[in-house]
Short mmCIF file of C-alpha atoms in Angstrom, two decimals:
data_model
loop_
_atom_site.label_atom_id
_atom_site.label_comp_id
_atom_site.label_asym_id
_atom_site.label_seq_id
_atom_site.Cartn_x
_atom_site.Cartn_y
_atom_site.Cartn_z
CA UNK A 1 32.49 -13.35 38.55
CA UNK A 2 28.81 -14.97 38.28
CA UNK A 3 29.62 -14.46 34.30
CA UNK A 4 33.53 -16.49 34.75
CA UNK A 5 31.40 -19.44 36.74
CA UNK A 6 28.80 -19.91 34.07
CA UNK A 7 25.96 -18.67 36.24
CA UNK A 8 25.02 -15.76 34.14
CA UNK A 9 25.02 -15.95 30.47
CA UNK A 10 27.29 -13.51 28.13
CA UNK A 11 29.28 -13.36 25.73
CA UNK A 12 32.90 -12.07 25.49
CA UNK A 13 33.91 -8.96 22.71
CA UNK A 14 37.12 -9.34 20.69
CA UNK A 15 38.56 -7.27 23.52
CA UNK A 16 37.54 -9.61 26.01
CA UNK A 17 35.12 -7.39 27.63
CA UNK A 18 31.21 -9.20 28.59
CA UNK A 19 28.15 -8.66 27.01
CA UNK A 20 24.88 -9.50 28.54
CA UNK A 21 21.36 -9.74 27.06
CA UNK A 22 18.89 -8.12 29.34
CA UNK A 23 16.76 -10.66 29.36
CA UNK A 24 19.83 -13.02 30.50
CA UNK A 25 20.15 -10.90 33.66
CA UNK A 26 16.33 -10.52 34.52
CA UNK A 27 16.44 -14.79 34.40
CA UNK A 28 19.59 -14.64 36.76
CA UNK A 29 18.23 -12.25 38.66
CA UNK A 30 14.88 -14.42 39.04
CA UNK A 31 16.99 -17.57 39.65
CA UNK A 32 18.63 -16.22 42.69
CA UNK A 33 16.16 -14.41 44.45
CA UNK A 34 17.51 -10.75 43.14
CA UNK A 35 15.41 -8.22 41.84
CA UNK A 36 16.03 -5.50 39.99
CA UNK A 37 14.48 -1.93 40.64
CA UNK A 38 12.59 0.25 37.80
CA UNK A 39 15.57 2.76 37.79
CA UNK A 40 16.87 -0.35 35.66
CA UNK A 41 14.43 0.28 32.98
CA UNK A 42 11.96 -2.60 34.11
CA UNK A 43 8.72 -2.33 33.26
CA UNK A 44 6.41 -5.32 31.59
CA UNK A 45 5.79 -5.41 27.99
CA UNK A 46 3.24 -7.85 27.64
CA UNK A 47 2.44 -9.27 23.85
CA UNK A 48 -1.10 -9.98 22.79
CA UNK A 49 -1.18 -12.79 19.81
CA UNK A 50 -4.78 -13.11 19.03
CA UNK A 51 -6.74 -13.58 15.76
CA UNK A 52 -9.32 -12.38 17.17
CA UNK A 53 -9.20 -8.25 17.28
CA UNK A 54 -12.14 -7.32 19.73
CA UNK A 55 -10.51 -9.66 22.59
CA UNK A 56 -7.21 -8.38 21.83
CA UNK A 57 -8.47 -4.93 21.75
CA UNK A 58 -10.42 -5.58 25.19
CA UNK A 59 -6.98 -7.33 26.71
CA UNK A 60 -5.16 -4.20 25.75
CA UNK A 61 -7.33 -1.65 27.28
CA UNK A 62 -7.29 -3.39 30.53
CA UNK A 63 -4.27 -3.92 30.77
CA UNK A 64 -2.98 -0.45 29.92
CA UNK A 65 -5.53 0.90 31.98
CA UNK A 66 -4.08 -0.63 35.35
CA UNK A 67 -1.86 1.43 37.60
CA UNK A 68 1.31 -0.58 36.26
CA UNK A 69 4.08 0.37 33.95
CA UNK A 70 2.66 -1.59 30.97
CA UNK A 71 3.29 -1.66 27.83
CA UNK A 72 1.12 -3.38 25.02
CA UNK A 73 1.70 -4.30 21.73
CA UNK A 74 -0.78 -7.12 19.83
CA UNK A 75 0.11 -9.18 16.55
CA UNK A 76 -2.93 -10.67 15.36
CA UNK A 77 -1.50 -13.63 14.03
CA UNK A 78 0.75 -15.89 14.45
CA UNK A 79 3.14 -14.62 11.27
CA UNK A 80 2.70 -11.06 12.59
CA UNK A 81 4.07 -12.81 16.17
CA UNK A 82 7.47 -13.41 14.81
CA UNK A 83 8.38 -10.08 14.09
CA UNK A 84 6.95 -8.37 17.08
CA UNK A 85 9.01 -10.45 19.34
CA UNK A 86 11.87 -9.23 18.26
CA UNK A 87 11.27 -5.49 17.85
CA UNK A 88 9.31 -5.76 20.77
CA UNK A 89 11.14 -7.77 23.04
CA UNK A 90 8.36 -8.55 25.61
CA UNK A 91 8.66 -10.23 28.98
CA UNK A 92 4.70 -12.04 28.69
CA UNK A 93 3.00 -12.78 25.80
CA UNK A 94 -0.50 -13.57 25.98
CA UNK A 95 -0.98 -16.46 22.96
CA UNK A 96 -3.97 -17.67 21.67
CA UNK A 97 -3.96 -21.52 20.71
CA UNK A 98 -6.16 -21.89 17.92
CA UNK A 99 -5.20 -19.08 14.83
CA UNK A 100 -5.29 -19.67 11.37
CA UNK A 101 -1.84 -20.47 9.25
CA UNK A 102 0.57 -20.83 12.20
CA UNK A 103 -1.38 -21.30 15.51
CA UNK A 104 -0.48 -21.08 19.29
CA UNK A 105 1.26 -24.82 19.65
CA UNK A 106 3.59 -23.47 17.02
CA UNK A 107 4.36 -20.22 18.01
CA UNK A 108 5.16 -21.46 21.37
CA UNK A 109 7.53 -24.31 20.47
CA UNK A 110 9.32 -21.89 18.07
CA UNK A 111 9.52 -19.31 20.79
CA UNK A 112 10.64 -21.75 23.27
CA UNK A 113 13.09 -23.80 20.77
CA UNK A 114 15.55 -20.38 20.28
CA UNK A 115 18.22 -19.21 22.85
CA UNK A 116 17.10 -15.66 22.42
CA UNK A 117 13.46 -15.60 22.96
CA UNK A 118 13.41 -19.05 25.13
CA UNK A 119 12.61 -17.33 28.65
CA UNK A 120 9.60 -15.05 27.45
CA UNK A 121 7.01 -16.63 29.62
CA UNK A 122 4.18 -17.64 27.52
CA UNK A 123 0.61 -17.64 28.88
CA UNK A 124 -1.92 -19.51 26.58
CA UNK A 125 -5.31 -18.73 26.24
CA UNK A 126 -8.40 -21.12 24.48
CA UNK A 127 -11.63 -20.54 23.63
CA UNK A 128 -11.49 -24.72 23.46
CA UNK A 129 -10.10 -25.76 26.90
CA UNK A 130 -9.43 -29.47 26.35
CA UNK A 131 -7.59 -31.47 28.07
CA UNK A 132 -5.37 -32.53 25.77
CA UNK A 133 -5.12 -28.61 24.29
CA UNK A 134 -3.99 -27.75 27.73
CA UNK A 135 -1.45 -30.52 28.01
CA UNK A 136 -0.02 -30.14 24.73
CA UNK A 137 0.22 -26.34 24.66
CA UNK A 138 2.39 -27.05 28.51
CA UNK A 139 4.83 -29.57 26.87
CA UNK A 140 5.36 -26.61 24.11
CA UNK A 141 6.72 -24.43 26.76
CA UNK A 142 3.54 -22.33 28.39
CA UNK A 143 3.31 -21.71 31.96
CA UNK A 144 -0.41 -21.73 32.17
CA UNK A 145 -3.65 -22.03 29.60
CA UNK A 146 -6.34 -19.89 30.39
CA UNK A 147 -9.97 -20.19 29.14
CA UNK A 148 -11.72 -17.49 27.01
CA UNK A 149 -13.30 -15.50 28.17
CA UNK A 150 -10.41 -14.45 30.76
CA UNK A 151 -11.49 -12.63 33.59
CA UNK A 152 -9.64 -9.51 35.19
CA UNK A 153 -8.40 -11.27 37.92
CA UNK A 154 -7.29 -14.45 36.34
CA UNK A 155 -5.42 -12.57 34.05
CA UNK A 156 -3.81 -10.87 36.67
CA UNK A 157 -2.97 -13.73 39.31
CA UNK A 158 -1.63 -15.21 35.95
CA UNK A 159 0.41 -12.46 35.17
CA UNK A 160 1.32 -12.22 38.58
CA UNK A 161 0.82 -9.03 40.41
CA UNK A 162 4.22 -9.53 41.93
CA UNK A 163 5.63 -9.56 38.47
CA UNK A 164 3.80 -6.11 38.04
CA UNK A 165 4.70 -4.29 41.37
CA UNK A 166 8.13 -5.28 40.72
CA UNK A 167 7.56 -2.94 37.29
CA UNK A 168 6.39 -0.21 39.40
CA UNK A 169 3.30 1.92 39.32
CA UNK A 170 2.57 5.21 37.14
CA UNK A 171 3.38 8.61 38.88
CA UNK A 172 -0.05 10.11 39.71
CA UNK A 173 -0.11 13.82 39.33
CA UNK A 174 -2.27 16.47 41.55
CA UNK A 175 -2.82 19.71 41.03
#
């Protein structure tokens, strides 16, 4: 029914029979205050884009070291990006503004400007924190811009510890 009123997104088969992207239901489900459980497979995959390989390195060690059901994948340029997304299919990326050949404002507006990847949220992050940086890398579709270095816990309230609850916590085992 929410599919036949246009409120979720899907596509019919030849058969007539719905279709519906995952990440289409995780955006309805965000919309109207439903959440969905990790028996449903949730957990956050979280892309790193930075050309820089000890930061990305350090943001992937934290953030697979957390008690969260993370998973981490980095492209270290913006190129390397493109193809991640899709084989990845993340639910955060964590972009870095200024790369060579295709930077952050780029990525972002590509990302933003197709159907399928559109509702990845995009978290920027800038060694160079200008104003106008920060206000142009917004109007390309970014939630937030953080500075480098990022600390633990802006990274986190960023990602939004709500966000990773909601992916669950790893089983601790005891002997």
């Amino acid at each position: 029914q929410w599919a036949q009123k246009g409120m979720l997104k899907s596509r019919a088969t030849a058969g007539g029979h719905r279709r519906f992207l995952y990440r289409d239901v995780e955006h309805f489900a965000r919309a109207y205050g439903h959440t969905l459980t990790e028996a449903d497979g949730n957990e956050a995959r979280i892309l790193i884009v930075d050309d820089d390989k000890q930061l990305s390195g350090y943001l992937r060690e934290l953030l697979t070291t957390l008690p969260y059901n993370i998973e981490v994948e980095v492209a270290n340029n913006g190129f390397a990006a493109g193809g991640k997304v899709y084989q990845f299919n993340p639910n955060v990326i964590l972009l870095d503004l200024m790369m060579p050949w295709l930077d952050g404002f780029e990525v972002c507006k590509r990302l933003k400007s197709e159907q399928t990847t559109r509702d990845i949220r995009i978290i920027a992050m800038t060694g160079f924190p200008s104003q106008e940086n920060i206000d142009r890398i917004l109007v390309a579709g970014a939630e937030t811009c953080l500075s480098k270095p990022v600390s633990k816990d802006t990274l986190l309230n960023a990602i939004g510890v709500e966000f990773l609850e909601r992916c669950g916590k790893h089983e601790v085992q005891t002997e």
